[in-house]
PDB file of C-alpha atoms in Angstrom:
ATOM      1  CA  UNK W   1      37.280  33.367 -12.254  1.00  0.00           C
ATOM      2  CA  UNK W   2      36.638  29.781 -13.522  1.00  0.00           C
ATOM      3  CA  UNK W   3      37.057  28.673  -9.578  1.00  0.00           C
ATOM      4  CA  UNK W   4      34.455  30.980  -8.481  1.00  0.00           C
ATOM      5  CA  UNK W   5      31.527  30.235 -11.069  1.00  0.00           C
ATOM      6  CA  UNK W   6      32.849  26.407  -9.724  1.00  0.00           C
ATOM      7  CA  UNK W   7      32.148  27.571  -6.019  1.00  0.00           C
ATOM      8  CA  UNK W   8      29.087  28.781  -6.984  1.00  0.00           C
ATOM      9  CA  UNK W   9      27.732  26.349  -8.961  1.00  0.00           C
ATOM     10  CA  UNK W  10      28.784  23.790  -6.201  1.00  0.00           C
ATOM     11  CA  UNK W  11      26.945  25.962  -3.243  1.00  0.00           C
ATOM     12  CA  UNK W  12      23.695  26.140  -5.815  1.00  0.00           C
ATOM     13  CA  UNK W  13      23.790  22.463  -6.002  1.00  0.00           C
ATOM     14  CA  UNK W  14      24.095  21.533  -2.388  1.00  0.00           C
ATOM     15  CA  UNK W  15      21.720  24.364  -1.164  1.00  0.00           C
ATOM     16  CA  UNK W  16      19.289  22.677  -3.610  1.00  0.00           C
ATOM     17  CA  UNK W  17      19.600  19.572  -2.368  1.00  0.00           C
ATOM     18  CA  UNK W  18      19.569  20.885   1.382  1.00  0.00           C
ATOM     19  CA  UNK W  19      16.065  22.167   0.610  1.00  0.00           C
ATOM     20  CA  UNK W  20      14.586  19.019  -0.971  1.00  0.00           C
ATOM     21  CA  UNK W  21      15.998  16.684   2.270  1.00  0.00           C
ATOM     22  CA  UNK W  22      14.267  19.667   4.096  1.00  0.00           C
ATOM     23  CA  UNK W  23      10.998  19.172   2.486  1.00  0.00           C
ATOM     24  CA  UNK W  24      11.214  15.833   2.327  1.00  0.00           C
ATOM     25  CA  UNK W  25      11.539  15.270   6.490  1.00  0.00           C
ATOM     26  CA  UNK W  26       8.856  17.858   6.848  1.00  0.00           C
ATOM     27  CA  UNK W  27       6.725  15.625   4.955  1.00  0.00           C
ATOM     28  CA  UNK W  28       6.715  12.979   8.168  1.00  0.00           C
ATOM     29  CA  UNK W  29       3.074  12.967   9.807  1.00  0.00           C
ATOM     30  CA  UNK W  30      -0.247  12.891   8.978  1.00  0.00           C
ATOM     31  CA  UNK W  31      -1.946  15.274   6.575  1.00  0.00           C
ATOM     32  CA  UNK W  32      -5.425  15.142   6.253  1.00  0.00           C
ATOM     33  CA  UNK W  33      -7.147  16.186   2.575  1.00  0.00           C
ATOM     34  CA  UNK W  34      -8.797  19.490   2.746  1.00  0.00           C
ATOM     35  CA  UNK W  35      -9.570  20.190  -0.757  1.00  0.00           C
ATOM     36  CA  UNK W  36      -9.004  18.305  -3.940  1.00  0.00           C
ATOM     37  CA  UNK W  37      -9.505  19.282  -7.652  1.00  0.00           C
ATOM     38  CA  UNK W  38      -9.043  17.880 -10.699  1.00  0.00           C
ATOM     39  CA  UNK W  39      -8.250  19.704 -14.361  1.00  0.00           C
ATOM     40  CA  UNK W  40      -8.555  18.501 -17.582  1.00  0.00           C
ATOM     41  CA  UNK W  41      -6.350  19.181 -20.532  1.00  0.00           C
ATOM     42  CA  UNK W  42      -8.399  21.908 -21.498  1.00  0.00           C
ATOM     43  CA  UNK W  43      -7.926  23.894 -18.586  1.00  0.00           C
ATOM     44  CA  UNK W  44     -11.202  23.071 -16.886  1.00  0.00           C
ATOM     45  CA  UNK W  45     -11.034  22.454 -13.418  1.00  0.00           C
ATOM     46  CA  UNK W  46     -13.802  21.282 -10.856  1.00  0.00           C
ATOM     47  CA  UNK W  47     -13.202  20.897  -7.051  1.00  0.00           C
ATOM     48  CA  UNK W  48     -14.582  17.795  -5.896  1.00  0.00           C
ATOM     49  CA  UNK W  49     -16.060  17.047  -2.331  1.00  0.00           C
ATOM     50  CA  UNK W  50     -12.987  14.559  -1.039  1.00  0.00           C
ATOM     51  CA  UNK W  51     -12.237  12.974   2.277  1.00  0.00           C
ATOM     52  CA  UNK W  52      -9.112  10.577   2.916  1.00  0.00           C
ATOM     53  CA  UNK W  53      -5.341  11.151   4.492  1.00  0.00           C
ATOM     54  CA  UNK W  54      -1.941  10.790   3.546  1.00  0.00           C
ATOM     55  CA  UNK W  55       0.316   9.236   5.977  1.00  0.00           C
ATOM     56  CA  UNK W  56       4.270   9.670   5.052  1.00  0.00           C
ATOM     57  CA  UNK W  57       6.578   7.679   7.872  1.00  0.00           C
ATOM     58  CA  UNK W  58      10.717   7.787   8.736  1.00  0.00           C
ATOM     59  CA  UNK W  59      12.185   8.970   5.601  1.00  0.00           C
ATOM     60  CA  UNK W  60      15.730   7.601   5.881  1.00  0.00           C
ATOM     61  CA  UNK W  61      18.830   9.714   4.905  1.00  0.00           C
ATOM     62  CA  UNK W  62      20.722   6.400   4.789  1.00  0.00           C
ATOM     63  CA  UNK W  63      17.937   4.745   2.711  1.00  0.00           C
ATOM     64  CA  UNK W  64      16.961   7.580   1.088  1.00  0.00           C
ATOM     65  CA  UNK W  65      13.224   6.380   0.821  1.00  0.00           C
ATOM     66  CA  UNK W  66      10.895   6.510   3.319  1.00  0.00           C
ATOM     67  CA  UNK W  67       6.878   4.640   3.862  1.00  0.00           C
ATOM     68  CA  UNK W  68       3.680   6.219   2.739  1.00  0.00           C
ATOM     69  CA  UNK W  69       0.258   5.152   2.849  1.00  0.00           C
ATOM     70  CA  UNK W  70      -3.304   6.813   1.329  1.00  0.00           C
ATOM     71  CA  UNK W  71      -6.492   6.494   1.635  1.00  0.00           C
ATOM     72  CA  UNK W  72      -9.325   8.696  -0.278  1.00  0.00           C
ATOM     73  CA  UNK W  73     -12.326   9.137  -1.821  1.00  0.00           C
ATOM     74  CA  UNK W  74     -14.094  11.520  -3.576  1.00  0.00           C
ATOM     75  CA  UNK W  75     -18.101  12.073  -4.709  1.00  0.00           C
ATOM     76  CA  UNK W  76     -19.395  12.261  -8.083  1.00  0.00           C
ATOM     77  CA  UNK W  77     -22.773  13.580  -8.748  1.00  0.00           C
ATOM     78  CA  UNK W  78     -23.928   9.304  -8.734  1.00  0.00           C
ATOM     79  CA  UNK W  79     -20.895   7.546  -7.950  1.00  0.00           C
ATOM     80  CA  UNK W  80     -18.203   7.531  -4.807  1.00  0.00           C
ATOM     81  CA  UNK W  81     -14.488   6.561  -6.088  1.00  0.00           C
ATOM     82  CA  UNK W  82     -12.006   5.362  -3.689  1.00  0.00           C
ATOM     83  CA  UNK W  83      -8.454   5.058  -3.441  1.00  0.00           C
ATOM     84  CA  UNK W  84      -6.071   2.933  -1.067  1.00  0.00           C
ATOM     85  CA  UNK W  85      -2.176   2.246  -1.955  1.00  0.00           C
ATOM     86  CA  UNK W  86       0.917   2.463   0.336  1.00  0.00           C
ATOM     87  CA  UNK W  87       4.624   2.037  -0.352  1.00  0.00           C
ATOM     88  CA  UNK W  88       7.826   3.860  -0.334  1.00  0.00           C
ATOM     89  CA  UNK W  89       8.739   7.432  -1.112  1.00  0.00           C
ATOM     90  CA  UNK W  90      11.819   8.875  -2.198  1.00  0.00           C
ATOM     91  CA  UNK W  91      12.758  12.443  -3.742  1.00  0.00           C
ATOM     92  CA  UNK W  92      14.504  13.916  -6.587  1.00  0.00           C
ATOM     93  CA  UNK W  93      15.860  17.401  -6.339  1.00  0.00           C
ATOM     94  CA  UNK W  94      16.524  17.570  -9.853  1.00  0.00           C
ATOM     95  CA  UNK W  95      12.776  16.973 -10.539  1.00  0.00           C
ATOM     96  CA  UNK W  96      11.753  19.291  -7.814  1.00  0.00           C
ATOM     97  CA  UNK W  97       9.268  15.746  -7.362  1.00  0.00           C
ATOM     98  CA  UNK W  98       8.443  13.664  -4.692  1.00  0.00           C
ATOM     99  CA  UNK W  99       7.754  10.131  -5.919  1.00  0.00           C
ATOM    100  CA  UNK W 100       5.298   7.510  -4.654  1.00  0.00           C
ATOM    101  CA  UNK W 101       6.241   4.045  -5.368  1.00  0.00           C
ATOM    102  CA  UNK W 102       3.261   1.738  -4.783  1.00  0.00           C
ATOM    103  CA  UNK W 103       4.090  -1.746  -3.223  1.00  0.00           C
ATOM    104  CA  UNK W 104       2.174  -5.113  -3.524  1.00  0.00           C
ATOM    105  CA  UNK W 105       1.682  -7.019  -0.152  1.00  0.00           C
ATOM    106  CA  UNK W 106       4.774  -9.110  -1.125  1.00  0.00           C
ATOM    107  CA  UNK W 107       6.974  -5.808  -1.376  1.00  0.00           C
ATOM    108  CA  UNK W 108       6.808  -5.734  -5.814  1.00  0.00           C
ATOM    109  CA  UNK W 109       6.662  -2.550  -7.332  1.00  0.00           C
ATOM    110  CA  UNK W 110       3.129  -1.922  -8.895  1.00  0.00           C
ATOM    111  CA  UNK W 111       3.498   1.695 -10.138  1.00  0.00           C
ATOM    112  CA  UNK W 112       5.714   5.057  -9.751  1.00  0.00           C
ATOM    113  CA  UNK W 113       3.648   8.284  -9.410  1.00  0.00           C
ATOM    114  CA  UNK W 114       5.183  10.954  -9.354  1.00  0.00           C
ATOM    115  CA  UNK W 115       4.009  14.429  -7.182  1.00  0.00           C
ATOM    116  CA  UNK W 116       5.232  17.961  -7.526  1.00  0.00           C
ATOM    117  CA  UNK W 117       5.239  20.130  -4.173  1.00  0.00           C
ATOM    118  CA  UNK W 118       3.597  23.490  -4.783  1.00  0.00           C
ATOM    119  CA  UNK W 119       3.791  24.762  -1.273  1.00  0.00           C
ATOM    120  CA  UNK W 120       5.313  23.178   1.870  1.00  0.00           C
ATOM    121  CA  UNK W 121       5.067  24.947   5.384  1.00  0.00           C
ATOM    122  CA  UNK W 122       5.375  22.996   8.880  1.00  0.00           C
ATOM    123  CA  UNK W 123       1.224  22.473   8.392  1.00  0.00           C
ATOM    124  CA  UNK W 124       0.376  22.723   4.316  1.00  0.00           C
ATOM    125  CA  UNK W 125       1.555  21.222   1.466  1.00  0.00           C
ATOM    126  CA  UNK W 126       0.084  21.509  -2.030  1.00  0.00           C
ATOM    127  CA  UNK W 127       0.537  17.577  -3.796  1.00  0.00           C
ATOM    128  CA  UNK W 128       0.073  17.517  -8.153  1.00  0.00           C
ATOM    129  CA  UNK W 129       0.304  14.617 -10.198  1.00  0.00           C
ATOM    130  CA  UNK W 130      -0.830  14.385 -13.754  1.00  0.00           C
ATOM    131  CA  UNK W 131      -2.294  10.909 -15.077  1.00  0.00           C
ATOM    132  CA  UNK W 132      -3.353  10.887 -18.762  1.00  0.00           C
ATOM    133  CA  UNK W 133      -6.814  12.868 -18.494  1.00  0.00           C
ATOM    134  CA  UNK W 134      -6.140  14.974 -15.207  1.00  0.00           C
ATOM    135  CA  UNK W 135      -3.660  17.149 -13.428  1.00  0.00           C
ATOM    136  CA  UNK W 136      -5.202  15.922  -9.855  1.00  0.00           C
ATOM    137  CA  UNK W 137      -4.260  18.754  -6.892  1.00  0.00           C
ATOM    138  CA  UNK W 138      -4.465  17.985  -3.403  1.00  0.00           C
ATOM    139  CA  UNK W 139      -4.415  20.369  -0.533  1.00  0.00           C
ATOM    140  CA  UNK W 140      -3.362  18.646   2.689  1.00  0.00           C
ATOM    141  CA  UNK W 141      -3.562  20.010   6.547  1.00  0.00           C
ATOM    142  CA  UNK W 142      -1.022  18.440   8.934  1.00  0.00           C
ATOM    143  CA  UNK W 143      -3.197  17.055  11.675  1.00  0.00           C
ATOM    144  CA  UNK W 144      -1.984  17.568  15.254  1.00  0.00           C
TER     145      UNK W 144
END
């Protein structure tokens, strides 16, 4: 009995980690945003006119990390904010996360973000991080 609850602890394990490498390489390409909302700690969302792409690049089995790069911006009612960072990316299937490490132009880390996958087909994929005000969702199109 205790080798069977092993066997099938190991099988969970690797099938989990099968599906995260999966996600992971289906992450290669370009995704453009097509909607993007942010909610508060209250609860409060509001979907906010955004345009940019995400661009994720060669995620290495042997490496385990991979090359990402953004670029967005989004419209407030007086203002436009902008975004721009690129770096590596590397997964944790314990976290059920991806995680963006931003690089400096001499290759330094600058900051870890890290981004839960809702939803991940061949051409969607549903990105969430949470800063210290905002849960921040993105939902990206694979462009062709």
């Amino acid at each position: 009995m205790k080798n069977f609850i092993f066997l099938l602890i190991s099988f969970a394990v690797l099938t989990a980690c099968m599906t995260d490498r999966r996600n992971v390489r289906r992450l290669d390409g370009d995704w453009k945003i097509a909607t993007y909302k942010q909610t508060d700690k209250l609860g409060f969302t509001n979907v906010v006119t955004a345009t940019g792409n995400f661009h994720f690049h060669k995620y290495k089995l042997k490496h385990e990390k991979g090359t990402y790069a953004y670029e967005f911006s989004y419209f407030l009612s007086n203002d436009t904010v902008s975004f721009s960072e690129s770096g590596e990316y590397y997964s944790a299937a314990k976290q059920e996360a991806i995680f963006l490490n931003s690089l400096d132009a001499d290759g330094q880390l600058i900051q870890t973000e890290k981004f839960h996958i809702d939803i991940l087909t061949t051409t969607d994929v549903i990105f969430q991080y949470n800063d210290a005000k905002i849960m921040h969702t993105f939902v990206l199109r694979k462009e062709k």
